[in-house]
PDB file of C-alpha atoms in Angstrom:
ATOM      1  CA  UNK A   1    -108.859 -86.591 -15.966  1.00 62.00           C
ATOM      2  CA  UNK A   2    -107.856 -82.982 -17.067  1.00 62.00           C
ATOM      3  CA  UNK A   3    -108.947 -83.558 -20.490  1.00 60.00           C
ATOM      4  CA  UNK A   4    -112.084 -85.242 -19.345  1.00 65.00           C
ATOM      5  CA  UNK A   5    -113.159 -82.383 -17.491  1.00 65.00           C
ATOM      6  CA  UNK A   6    -112.213 -79.827 -19.681  1.00 65.00           C
ATOM      7  CA  UNK A   7    -114.232 -81.568 -22.232  1.00 61.00           C
ATOM      8  CA  UNK A   8    -117.372 -81.889 -19.975  1.00 62.00           C
ATOM      9  CA  UNK A   9    -116.965 -78.108 -19.225  1.00 59.00           C
ATOM     10  CA  UNK A  10    -116.970 -77.078 -22.951  1.00 62.00           C
ATOM     11  CA  UNK A  11    -119.968 -79.573 -23.250  1.00 57.00           C
ATOM     12  CA  UNK A  12    -121.709 -77.485 -20.448  1.00 56.00           C
ATOM     13  CA  UNK A  13    -120.638 -74.356 -22.075  1.00 57.00           C
ATOM     14  CA  UNK A  14    -122.066 -75.297 -25.570  1.00 58.00           C
ATOM     15  CA  UNK A  15    -125.464 -76.465 -23.901  1.00 56.00           C
ATOM     16  CA  UNK A  16    -125.718 -73.233 -21.923  1.00 54.00           C
ATOM     17  CA  UNK A  17    -125.000 -70.929 -24.878  1.00 55.00           C
ATOM     18  CA  UNK A  18    -127.484 -72.767 -27.195  1.00 57.00           C
ATOM     19  CA  UNK A  19    -130.305 -72.458 -24.568  1.00 57.00           C
ATOM     20  CA  UNK A  20    -129.530 -68.815 -24.068  1.00 55.00           C
ATOM     21  CA  UNK A  21    -129.335 -68.338 -27.887  1.00 55.00           C
ATOM     22  CA  UNK A  22    -132.804 -70.356 -28.234  1.00 54.00           C
ATOM     23  CA  UNK A  23    -134.288 -68.011 -25.401  1.00 55.00           C
ATOM     24  CA  UNK A  24    -133.032 -64.587 -27.090  1.00 51.00           C
ATOM     25  CA  UNK A  25    -134.635 -65.986 -30.393  1.00 52.00           C
ATOM     26  CA  UNK A  26    -137.967 -67.088 -28.756  1.00 50.00           C
ATOM     27  CA  UNK A  27    -137.995 -63.151 -27.012  1.00 49.00           C
ATOM     28  CA  UNK A  28    -137.199 -61.820 -30.650  1.00 47.00           C
ATOM     29  CA  UNK A  29    -139.856 -63.523 -32.188  1.00 41.00           C
ATOM     30  CA  UNK A  30    -143.011 -62.583 -30.204  1.00 47.00           C
ATOM     31  CA  UNK A  31    -144.717 -60.156 -32.367  1.00 51.00           C
ATOM     32  CA  UNK A  32    -145.972 -56.792 -31.389  1.00 55.00           C
ATOM     33  CA  UNK A  33    -149.481 -57.018 -30.608  1.00 81.00           C
ATOM     34  CA  UNK A  34    -151.703 -54.073 -30.267  1.00 92.00           C
ATOM     35  CA  UNK A  35    -152.054 -54.985 -26.591  1.00 95.00           C
ATOM     36  CA  UNK A  36    -149.088 -52.711 -25.759  1.00 95.00           C
ATOM     37  CA  UNK A  37    -149.154 -54.693 -22.550  1.00 95.00           C
ATOM     38  CA  UNK A  38    -152.635 -54.089 -21.596  1.00 97.00           C
ATOM     39  CA  UNK A  39    -153.777 -57.390 -22.326  1.00 96.00           C
ATOM     40  CA  UNK A  40    -152.586 -60.325 -24.567  1.00 94.00           C
ATOM     41  CA  UNK A  41    -155.988 -62.216 -24.432  1.00 94.00           C
ATOM     42  CA  UNK A  42    -157.880 -59.113 -25.858  1.00 96.00           C
ATOM     43  CA  UNK A  43    -158.645 -58.343 -29.083  1.00 95.00           C
ATOM     44  CA  UNK A  44    -157.737 -54.982 -29.816  1.00 97.00           C
ATOM     45  CA  UNK A  45    -158.651 -52.472 -32.748  1.00 97.00           C
ATOM     46  CA  UNK A  46    -155.864 -50.788 -34.577  1.00 95.00           C
ATOM     47  CA  UNK A  47    -157.669 -47.469 -35.079  1.00 96.00           C
ATOM     48  CA  UNK A  48    -160.554 -45.074 -33.465  1.00 96.00           C
ATOM     49  CA  UNK A  49    -162.232 -45.151 -36.771  1.00 96.00           C
ATOM     50  CA  UNK A  50    -162.180 -49.259 -36.752  1.00 97.00           C
ATOM     51  CA  UNK A  51    -163.261 -48.897 -32.979  1.00 97.00           C
ATOM     52  CA  UNK A  52    -166.477 -46.954 -33.683  1.00 97.00           C
ATOM     53  CA  UNK A  53    -167.445 -49.430 -36.654  1.00 98.00           C
ATOM     54  CA  UNK A  54    -166.795 -52.430 -34.658  1.00 98.00           C
ATOM     55  CA  UNK A  55    -168.930 -50.842 -31.861  1.00 97.00           C
ATOM     56  CA  UNK A  56    -171.801 -50.055 -33.869  1.00 96.00           C
ATOM     57  CA  UNK A  57    -171.523 -53.418 -35.759  1.00 97.00           C
ATOM     58  CA  UNK A  58    -171.469 -55.645 -32.752  1.00 97.00           C
ATOM     59  CA  UNK A  59    -173.782 -53.346 -30.377  1.00 96.00           C
ATOM     60  CA  UNK A  60    -170.754 -53.109 -27.747  1.00 97.00           C
ATOM     61  CA  UNK A  61    -169.508 -50.093 -26.028  1.00 98.00           C
ATOM     62  CA  UNK A  62    -165.761 -48.923 -27.029  1.00 98.00           C
ATOM     63  CA  UNK A  63    -163.543 -48.485 -24.343  1.00 98.00           C
ATOM     64  CA  UNK A  64    -160.594 -46.081 -25.378  1.00 98.00           C
ATOM     65  CA  UNK A  65    -157.480 -46.057 -23.243  1.00 98.00           C
ATOM     66  CA  UNK A  66    -155.048 -42.955 -24.095  1.00 97.00           C
ATOM     67  CA  UNK A  67    -151.621 -43.409 -22.866  1.00 97.00           C
ATOM     68  CA  UNK A  68    -148.191 -43.024 -23.422  1.00 96.00           C
ATOM     69  CA  UNK A  69    -144.777 -45.288 -23.159  1.00 92.00           C
ATOM     70  CA  UNK A  70    -142.879 -42.947 -20.748  1.00 94.00           C
ATOM     71  CA  UNK A  71    -145.522 -42.095 -18.505  1.00 96.00           C
ATOM     72  CA  UNK A  72    -145.006 -43.350 -15.114  1.00 97.00           C
ATOM     73  CA  UNK A  73    -148.622 -43.292 -14.188  1.00 97.00           C
ATOM     74  CA  UNK A  74    -149.768 -45.059 -17.436  1.00 97.00           C
ATOM     75  CA  UNK A  75    -147.399 -47.788 -16.832  1.00 97.00           C
ATOM     76  CA  UNK A  76    -148.707 -48.174 -13.307  1.00 98.00           C
ATOM     77  CA  UNK A  77    -152.167 -47.960 -14.490  1.00 98.00           C
ATOM     78  CA  UNK A  78    -151.496 -50.677 -17.173  1.00 98.00           C
ATOM     79  CA  UNK A  79    -149.788 -53.073 -14.836  1.00 98.00           C
ATOM     80  CA  UNK A  80    -152.818 -52.946 -12.568  1.00 98.00           C
ATOM     81  CA  UNK A  81    -155.451 -53.347 -15.678  1.00 98.00           C
ATOM     82  CA  UNK A  82    -153.591 -56.310 -17.045  1.00 97.00           C
ATOM     83  CA  UNK A  83    -153.190 -58.064 -13.952  1.00 98.00           C
ATOM     84  CA  UNK A  84    -157.150 -57.614 -12.876  1.00 98.00           C
ATOM     85  CA  UNK A  85    -158.910 -60.788 -14.359  1.00 98.00           C
ATOM     86  CA  UNK A  86    -162.449 -59.338 -13.943  1.00 98.00           C
ATOM     87  CA  UNK A  87    -161.456 -56.422 -16.257  1.00 98.00           C
ATOM     88  CA  UNK A  88    -159.334 -58.840 -18.579  1.00 98.00           C
ATOM     89  CA  UNK A  89    -162.584 -61.115 -19.047  1.00 98.00           C
ATOM     90  CA  UNK A  90    -165.020 -58.132 -19.590  1.00 98.00           C
ATOM     91  CA  UNK A  91    -162.768 -56.495 -21.937  1.00 98.00           C
ATOM     92  CA  UNK A  92    -162.097 -59.541 -23.744  1.00 97.00           C
ATOM     93  CA  UNK A  93    -166.084 -60.375 -24.180  1.00 97.00           C
ATOM     94  CA  UNK A  94    -168.130 -57.152 -23.760  1.00 98.00           C
ATOM     95  CA  UNK A  95    -166.256 -54.387 -25.193  1.00 98.00           C
ATOM     96  CA  UNK A  96    -164.511 -53.425 -28.324  1.00 98.00           C
ATOM     97  CA  UNK A  97    -160.938 -52.245 -27.253  1.00 98.00           C
ATOM     98  CA  UNK A  98    -158.783 -49.991 -28.288  1.00 98.00           C
ATOM     99  CA  UNK A  99    -155.633 -48.256 -26.804  1.00 97.00           C
ATOM    100  CA  UNK A 100    -153.861 -45.251 -27.905  1.00 96.00           C
ATOM    101  CA  UNK A 101    -150.588 -43.378 -27.791  1.00 94.00           C
ATOM    102  CA  UNK A 102    -151.582 -40.415 -29.785  1.00 91.00           C
ATOM    103  CA  UNK A 103    -154.613 -38.105 -29.723  1.00 90.00           C
ATOM    104  CA  UNK A 104    -157.553 -38.669 -32.000  1.00 88.00           C
ATOM    105  CA  UNK A 105    -159.112 -35.998 -34.036  1.00 88.00           C
ATOM    106  CA  UNK A 106    -162.226 -36.477 -32.140  1.00 91.00           C
ATOM    107  CA  UNK A 107    -162.527 -33.661 -29.608  1.00 92.00           C
ATOM    108  CA  UNK A 108    -165.429 -35.686 -27.895  1.00 94.00           C
ATOM    109  CA  UNK A 109    -162.482 -37.878 -26.543  1.00 95.00           C
ATOM    110  CA  UNK A 110    -160.730 -34.975 -24.637  1.00 95.00           C
ATOM    111  CA  UNK A 111    -163.625 -33.121 -23.134  1.00 94.00           C
ATOM    112  CA  UNK A 112    -161.395 -31.943 -20.306  1.00 95.00           C
ATOM    113  CA  UNK A 113    -158.060 -31.884 -22.044  1.00 94.00           C
ATOM    114  CA  UNK A 114    -155.353 -34.390 -23.515  1.00 94.00           C
ATOM    115  CA  UNK A 115    -153.936 -35.849 -20.395  1.00 96.00           C
ATOM    116  CA  UNK A 116    -152.742 -39.533 -19.986  1.00 96.00           C
ATOM    117  CA  UNK A 117    -154.119 -41.797 -18.671  1.00 97.00           C
ATOM    118  CA  UNK A 118    -157.259 -41.625 -19.557  1.00 97.00           C
ATOM    119  CA  UNK A 119    -160.286 -43.898 -20.247  1.00 98.00           C
ATOM    120  CA  UNK A 120    -163.402 -43.358 -22.061  1.00 97.00           C
ATOM    121  CA  UNK A 121    -166.107 -45.209 -23.103  1.00 98.00           C
ATOM    122  CA  UNK A 122    -168.235 -44.695 -26.487  1.00 97.00           C
ATOM    123  CA  UNK A 123    -171.282 -46.736 -26.986  1.00 95.00           C
ATOM    124  CA  UNK A 124    -172.749 -48.293 -29.966  1.00 95.00           C
ATOM    125  CA  UNK A 125    -174.870 -45.256 -31.165  1.00 94.00           C
ATOM    126  CA  UNK A 126    -171.322 -43.773 -31.306  1.00 94.00           C
ATOM    127  CA  UNK A 127    -172.177 -41.217 -28.523  1.00 94.00           C
ATOM    128  CA  UNK A 128    -168.808 -40.739 -26.263  1.00 95.00           C
ATOM    129  CA  UNK A 129    -169.967 -41.177 -22.944  1.00 95.00           C
ATOM    130  CA  UNK A 130    -169.022 -38.072 -20.905  1.00 93.00           C
ATOM    131  CA  UNK A 131    -170.973 -39.321 -18.115  1.00 94.00           C
ATOM    132  CA  UNK A 132    -168.694 -41.942 -17.008  1.00 96.00           C
ATOM    133  CA  UNK A 133    -166.080 -40.712 -15.510  1.00 97.00           C
ATOM    134  CA  UNK A 134    -163.372 -41.716 -12.863  1.00 96.00           C
ATOM    135  CA  UNK A 135    -162.973 -40.238  -9.155  1.00 95.00           C
ATOM    136  CA  UNK A 136    -161.092 -37.315  -9.856  1.00 95.00           C
ATOM    137  CA  UNK A 137    -162.664 -33.764 -10.369  1.00 92.00           C
ATOM    138  CA  UNK A 138    -159.479 -32.234 -12.012  1.00 93.00           C
ATOM    139  CA  UNK A 139    -158.972 -35.392 -14.527  1.00 95.00           C
ATOM    140  CA  UNK A 140    -162.304 -36.787 -14.986  1.00 96.00           C
ATOM    141  CA  UNK A 141    -161.217 -39.615 -16.946  1.00 97.00           C
ATOM    142  CA  UNK A 142    -158.187 -40.794 -15.330  1.00 97.00           C
ATOM    143  CA  UNK A 143    -157.829 -43.904 -13.075  1.00 97.00           C
ATOM    144  CA  UNK A 144    -154.901 -44.748 -10.818  1.00 97.00           C
ATOM    145  CA  UNK A 145    -154.066 -48.490  -9.981  1.00 97.00           C
ATOM    146  CA  UNK A 146    -156.113 -48.682  -6.923  1.00 97.00           C
ATOM    147  CA  UNK A 147    -159.146 -47.434  -8.658  1.00 97.00           C
ATOM    148  CA  UNK A 148    -159.629 -50.801 -10.489  1.00 98.00           C
ATOM    149  CA  UNK A 149    -163.029 -51.652  -8.508  1.00 97.00           C
ATOM    150  CA  UNK A 150    -164.088 -48.217  -9.525  1.00 97.00           C
ATOM    151  CA  UNK A 151    -163.167 -49.016 -13.331  1.00 98.00           C
ATOM    152  CA  UNK A 152    -164.875 -52.215 -13.095  1.00 98.00           C
ATOM    153  CA  UNK A 153    -168.057 -50.418 -12.122  1.00 98.00           C
ATOM    154  CA  UNK A 154    -167.970 -48.005 -15.001  1.00 98.00           C
ATOM    155  CA  UNK A 155    -167.596 -50.683 -17.298  1.00 98.00           C
ATOM    156  CA  UNK A 156    -170.437 -52.383 -15.889  1.00 97.00           C
ATOM    157  CA  UNK A 157    -171.928 -49.186 -16.082  1.00 97.00           C
ATOM    158  CA  UNK A 158    -171.184 -48.707 -20.111  1.00 97.00           C
ATOM    159  CA  UNK A 159    -172.816 -52.252 -20.277  1.00 96.00           C
ATOM    160  CA  UNK A 160    -176.187 -51.297 -18.760  1.00 95.00           C
ATOM    161  CA  UNK A 161    -176.726 -47.960 -20.600  1.00 90.00           C
ATOM    162  CA  UNK A 162    -176.531 -49.907 -23.914  1.00 84.00           C
ATOM    163  CA  UNK A 163    -179.514 -52.368 -22.495  1.00 77.00           C
ATOM    164  CA  UNK A 164    -181.476 -49.116 -21.245  1.00 74.00           C
ATOM    165  CA  UNK A 165    -181.004 -46.716 -23.737  1.00 60.00           C
ATOM    166  CA  UNK A 166    -180.551 -48.447 -27.135  1.00 51.00           C
TER     167      UNK A 166
END
């Protein structure tokens, strides 16, 4: 009986460890996508230049998210952004999407400073839309997790501007 229970215990241990090993391997195999947690279903462009090219080519607005990995406000915004189905769907279907962890050389993308997080829109005529701002006068292009409805309105505004202006 002693031998039987030892054998059963060893088999159980082997089963648990191999499952654990598979779980760890699976975790590692996931490729690092350009989404960086902002939405894995969204097709992200790699660079600002590529974003401008795609915006012009597809006649869709480019949405640029500036953020940093160790910024708690960015992390909170990212979570709200990634969990919002309407934002994810619009981002996936109607926008060219870019999230950057470094500044671009385009000074138009930092009209009121190089803070993070900030979200800006560039229309297909390659004009940075300084007229699509968030709710805060001290940091015009920042959004907080509770501002998702406001961000949705701004995304719709960016889409409307294309139809009326271009």
